[in-house]
mmCIF file of N, CA and C in Angstrom:
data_model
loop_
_atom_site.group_PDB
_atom_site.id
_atom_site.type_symbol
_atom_site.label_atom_id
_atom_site.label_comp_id
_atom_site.label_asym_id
_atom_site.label_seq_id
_atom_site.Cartn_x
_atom_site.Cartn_y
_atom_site.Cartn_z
ATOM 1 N N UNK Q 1 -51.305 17.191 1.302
ATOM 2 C CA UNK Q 1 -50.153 16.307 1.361
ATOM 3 C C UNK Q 1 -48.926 17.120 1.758
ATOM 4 N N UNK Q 2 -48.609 16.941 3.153
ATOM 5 C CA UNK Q 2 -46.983 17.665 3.426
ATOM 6 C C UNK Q 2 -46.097 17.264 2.145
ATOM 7 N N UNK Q 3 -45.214 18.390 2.434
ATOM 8 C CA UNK Q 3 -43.776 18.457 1.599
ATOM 9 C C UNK Q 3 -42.571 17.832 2.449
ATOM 10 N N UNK Q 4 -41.909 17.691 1.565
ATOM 11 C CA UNK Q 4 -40.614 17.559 2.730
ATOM 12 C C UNK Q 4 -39.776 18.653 2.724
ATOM 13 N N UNK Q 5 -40.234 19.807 2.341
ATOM 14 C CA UNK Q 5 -39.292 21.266 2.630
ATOM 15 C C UNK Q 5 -39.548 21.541 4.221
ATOM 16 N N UNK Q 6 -38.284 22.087 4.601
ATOM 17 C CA UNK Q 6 -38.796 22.206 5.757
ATOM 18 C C UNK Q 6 -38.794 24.044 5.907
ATOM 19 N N UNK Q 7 -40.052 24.316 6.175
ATOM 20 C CA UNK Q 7 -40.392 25.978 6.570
ATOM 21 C C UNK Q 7 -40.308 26.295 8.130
ATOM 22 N N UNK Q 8 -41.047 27.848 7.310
ATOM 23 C CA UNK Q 8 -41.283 28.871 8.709
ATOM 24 C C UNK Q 8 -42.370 27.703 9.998
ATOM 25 N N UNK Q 9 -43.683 27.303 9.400
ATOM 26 C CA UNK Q 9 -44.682 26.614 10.240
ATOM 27 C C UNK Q 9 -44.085 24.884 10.459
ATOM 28 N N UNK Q 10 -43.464 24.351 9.818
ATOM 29 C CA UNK Q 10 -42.968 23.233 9.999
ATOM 30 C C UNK Q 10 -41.734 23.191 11.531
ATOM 31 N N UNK Q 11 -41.139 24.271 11.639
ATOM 32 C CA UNK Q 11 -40.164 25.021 12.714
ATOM 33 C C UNK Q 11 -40.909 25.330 13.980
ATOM 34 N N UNK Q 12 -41.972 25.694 13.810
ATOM 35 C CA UNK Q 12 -42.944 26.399 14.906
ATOM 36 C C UNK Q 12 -43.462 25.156 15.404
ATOM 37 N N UNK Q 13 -43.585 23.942 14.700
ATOM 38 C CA UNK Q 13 -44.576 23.289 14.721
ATOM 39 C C UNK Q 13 -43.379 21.917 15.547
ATOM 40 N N UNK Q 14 -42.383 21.430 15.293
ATOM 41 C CA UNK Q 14 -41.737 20.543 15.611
ATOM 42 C C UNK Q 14 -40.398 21.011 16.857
ATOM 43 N N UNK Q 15 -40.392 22.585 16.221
ATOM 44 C CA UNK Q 15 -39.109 22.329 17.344
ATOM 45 C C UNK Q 15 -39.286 23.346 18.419
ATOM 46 N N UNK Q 16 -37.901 23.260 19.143
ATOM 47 C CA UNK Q 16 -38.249 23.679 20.288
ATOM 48 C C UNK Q 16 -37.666 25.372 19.927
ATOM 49 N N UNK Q 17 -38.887 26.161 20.846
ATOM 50 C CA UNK Q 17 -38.434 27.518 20.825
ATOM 51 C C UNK Q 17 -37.265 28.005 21.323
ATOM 52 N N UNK Q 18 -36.904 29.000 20.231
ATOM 53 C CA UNK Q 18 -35.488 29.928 20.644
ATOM 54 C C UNK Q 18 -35.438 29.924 22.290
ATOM 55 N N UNK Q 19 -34.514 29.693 23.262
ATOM 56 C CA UNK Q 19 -34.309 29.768 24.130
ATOM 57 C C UNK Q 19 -32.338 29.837 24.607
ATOM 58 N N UNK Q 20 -32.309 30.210 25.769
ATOM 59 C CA UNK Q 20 -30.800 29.960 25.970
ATOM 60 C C UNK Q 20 -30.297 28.730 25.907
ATOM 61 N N UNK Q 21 -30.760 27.572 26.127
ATOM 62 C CA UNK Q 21 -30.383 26.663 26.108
ATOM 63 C C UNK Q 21 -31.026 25.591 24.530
ATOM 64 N N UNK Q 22 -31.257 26.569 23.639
ATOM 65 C CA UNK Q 22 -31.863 25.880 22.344
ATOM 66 C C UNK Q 22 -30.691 25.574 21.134
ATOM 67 N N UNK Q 23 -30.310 24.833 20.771
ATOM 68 C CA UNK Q 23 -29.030 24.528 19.742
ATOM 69 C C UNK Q 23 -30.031 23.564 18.022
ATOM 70 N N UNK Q 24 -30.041 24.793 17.174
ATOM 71 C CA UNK Q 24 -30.515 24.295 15.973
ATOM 72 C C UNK Q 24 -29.435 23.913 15.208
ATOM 73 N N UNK Q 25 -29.488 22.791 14.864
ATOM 74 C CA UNK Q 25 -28.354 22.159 13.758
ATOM 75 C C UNK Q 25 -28.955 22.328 12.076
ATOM 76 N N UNK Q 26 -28.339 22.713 11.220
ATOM 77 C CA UNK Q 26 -28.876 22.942 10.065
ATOM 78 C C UNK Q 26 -28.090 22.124 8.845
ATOM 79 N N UNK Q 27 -28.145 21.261 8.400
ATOM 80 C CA UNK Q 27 -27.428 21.040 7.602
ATOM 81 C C UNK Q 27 -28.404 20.110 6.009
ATOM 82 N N UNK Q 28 -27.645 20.378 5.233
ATOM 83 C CA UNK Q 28 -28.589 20.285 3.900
ATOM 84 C C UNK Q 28 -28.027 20.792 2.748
ATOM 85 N N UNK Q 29 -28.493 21.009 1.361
ATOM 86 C CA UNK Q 29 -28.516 21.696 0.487
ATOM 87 C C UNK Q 29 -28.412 23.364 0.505
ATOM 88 N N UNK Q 30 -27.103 23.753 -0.092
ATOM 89 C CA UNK Q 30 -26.940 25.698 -0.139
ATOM 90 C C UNK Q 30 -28.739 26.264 -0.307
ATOM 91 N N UNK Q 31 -29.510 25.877 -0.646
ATOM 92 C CA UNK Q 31 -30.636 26.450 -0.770
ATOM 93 C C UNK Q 31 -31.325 26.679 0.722
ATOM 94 N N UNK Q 32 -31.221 25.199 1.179
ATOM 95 C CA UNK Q 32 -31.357 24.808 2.293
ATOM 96 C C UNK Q 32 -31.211 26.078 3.340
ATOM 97 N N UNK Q 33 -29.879 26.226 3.351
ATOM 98 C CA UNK Q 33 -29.176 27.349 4.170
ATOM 99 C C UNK Q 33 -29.891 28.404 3.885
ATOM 100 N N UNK Q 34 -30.132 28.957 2.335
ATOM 101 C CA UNK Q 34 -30.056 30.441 2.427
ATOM 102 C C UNK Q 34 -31.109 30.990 2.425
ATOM 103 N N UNK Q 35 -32.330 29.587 2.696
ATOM 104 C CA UNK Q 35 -33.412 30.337 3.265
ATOM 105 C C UNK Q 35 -33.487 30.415 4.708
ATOM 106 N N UNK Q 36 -33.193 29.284 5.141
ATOM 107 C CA UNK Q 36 -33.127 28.867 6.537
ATOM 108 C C UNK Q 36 -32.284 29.978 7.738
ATOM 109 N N UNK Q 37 -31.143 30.098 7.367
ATOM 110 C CA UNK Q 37 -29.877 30.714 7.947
ATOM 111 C C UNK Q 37 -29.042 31.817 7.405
ATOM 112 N N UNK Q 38 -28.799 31.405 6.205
ATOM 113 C CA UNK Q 38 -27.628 32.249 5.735
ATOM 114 C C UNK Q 38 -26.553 31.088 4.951
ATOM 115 N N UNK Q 39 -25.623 31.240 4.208
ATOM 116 C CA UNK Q 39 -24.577 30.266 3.685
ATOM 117 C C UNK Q 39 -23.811 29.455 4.942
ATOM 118 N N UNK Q 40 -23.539 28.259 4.548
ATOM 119 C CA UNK Q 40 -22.689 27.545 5.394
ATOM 120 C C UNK Q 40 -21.709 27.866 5.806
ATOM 121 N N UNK Q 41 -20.813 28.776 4.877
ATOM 122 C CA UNK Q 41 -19.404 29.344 5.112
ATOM 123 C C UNK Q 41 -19.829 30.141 5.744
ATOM 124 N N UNK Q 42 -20.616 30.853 6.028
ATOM 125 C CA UNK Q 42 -20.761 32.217 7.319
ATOM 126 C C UNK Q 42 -21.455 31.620 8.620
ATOM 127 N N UNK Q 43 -20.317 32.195 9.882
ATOM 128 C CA UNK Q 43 -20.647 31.845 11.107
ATOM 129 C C UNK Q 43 -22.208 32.093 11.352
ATOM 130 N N UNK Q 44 -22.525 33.517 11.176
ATOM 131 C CA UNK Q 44 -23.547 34.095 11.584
ATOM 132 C C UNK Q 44 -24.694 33.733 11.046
ATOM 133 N N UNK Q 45 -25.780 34.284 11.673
ATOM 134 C CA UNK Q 45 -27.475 33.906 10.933
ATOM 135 C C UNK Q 45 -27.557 35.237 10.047
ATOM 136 N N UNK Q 46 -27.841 34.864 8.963
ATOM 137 C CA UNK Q 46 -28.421 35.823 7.952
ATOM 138 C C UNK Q 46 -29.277 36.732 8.582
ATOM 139 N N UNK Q 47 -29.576 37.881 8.719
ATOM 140 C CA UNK Q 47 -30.453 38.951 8.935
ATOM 141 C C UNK Q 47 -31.829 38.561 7.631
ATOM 142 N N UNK Q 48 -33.020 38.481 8.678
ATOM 143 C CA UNK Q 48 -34.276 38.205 7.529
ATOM 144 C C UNK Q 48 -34.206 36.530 7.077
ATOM 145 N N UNK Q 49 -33.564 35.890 7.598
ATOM 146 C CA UNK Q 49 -33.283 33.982 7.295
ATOM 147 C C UNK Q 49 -34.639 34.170 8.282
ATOM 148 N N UNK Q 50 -35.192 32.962 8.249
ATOM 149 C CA UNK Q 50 -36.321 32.185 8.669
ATOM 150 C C UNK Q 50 -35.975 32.203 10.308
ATOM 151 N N UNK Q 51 -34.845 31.559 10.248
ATOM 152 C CA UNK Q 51 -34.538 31.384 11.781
ATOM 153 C C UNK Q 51 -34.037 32.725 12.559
ATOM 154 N N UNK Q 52 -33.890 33.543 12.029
ATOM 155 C CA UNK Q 52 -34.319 35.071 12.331
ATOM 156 C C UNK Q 52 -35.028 35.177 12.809
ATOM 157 N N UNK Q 53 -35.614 35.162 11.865
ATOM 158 C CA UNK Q 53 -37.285 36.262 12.156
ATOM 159 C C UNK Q 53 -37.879 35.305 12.871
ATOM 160 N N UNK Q 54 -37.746 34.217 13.532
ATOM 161 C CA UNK Q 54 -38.480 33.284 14.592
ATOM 162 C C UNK Q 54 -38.013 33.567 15.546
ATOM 163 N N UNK Q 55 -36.816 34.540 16.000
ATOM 164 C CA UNK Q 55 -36.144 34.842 17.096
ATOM 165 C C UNK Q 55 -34.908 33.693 17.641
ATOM 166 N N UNK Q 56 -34.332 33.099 16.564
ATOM 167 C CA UNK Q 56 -33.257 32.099 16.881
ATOM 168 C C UNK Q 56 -32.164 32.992 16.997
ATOM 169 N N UNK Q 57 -30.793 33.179 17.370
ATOM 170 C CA UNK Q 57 -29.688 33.671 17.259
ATOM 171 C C UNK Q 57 -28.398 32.950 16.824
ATOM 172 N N UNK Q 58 -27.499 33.653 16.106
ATOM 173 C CA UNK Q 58 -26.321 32.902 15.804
ATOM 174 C C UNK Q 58 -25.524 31.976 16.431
ATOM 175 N N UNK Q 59 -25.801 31.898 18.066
ATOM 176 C CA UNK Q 59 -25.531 31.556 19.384
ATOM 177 C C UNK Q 59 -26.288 30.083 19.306
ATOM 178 N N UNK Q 60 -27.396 30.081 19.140
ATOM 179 C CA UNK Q 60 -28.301 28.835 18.708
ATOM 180 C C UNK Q 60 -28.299 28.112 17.451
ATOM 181 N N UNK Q 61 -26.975 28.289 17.053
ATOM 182 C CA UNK Q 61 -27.282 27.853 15.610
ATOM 183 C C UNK Q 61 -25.720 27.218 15.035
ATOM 184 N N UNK Q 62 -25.951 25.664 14.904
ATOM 185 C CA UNK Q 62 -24.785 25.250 14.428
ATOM 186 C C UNK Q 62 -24.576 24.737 12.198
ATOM 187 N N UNK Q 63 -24.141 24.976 12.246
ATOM 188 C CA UNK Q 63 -24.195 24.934 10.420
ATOM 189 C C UNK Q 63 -23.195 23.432 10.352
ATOM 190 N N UNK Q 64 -23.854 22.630 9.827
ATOM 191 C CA UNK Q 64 -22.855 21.713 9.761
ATOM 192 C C UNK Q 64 -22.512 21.266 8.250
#
């Protein structure tokens, strides 16, 4: 039975790969973030966040 967390294979599995023209919107619960990204208040992607280590960049990544 899926979860409704959304992970590392749930990411791989639905969206579209890191690319120049790829824009991930993240928005949710602080938990949400600080596995995902990093805190909402920080521009940047967390070093070691999920969307890291999948090869997303801070550039691809809007925190709303």
């Amino acid at each position: 039975h899926p979860t409704r967390r959304i992970d590392e294979a749930k990411i791989k599995k639905y969206c579209h790969a890191p690319a120049e023209d790829t824009l991930v919107l993240v928005c949710g619960l602080p938990v949400m973030y600080e596995n995902l990204c990093g805190p909402r208040t920080e521009k940047t992607l967390k070093e070691g966040s999920v969307l890291q280590r999948l090869g997303y960049t801070t550039e691809m990544l809007a925190k709303m």
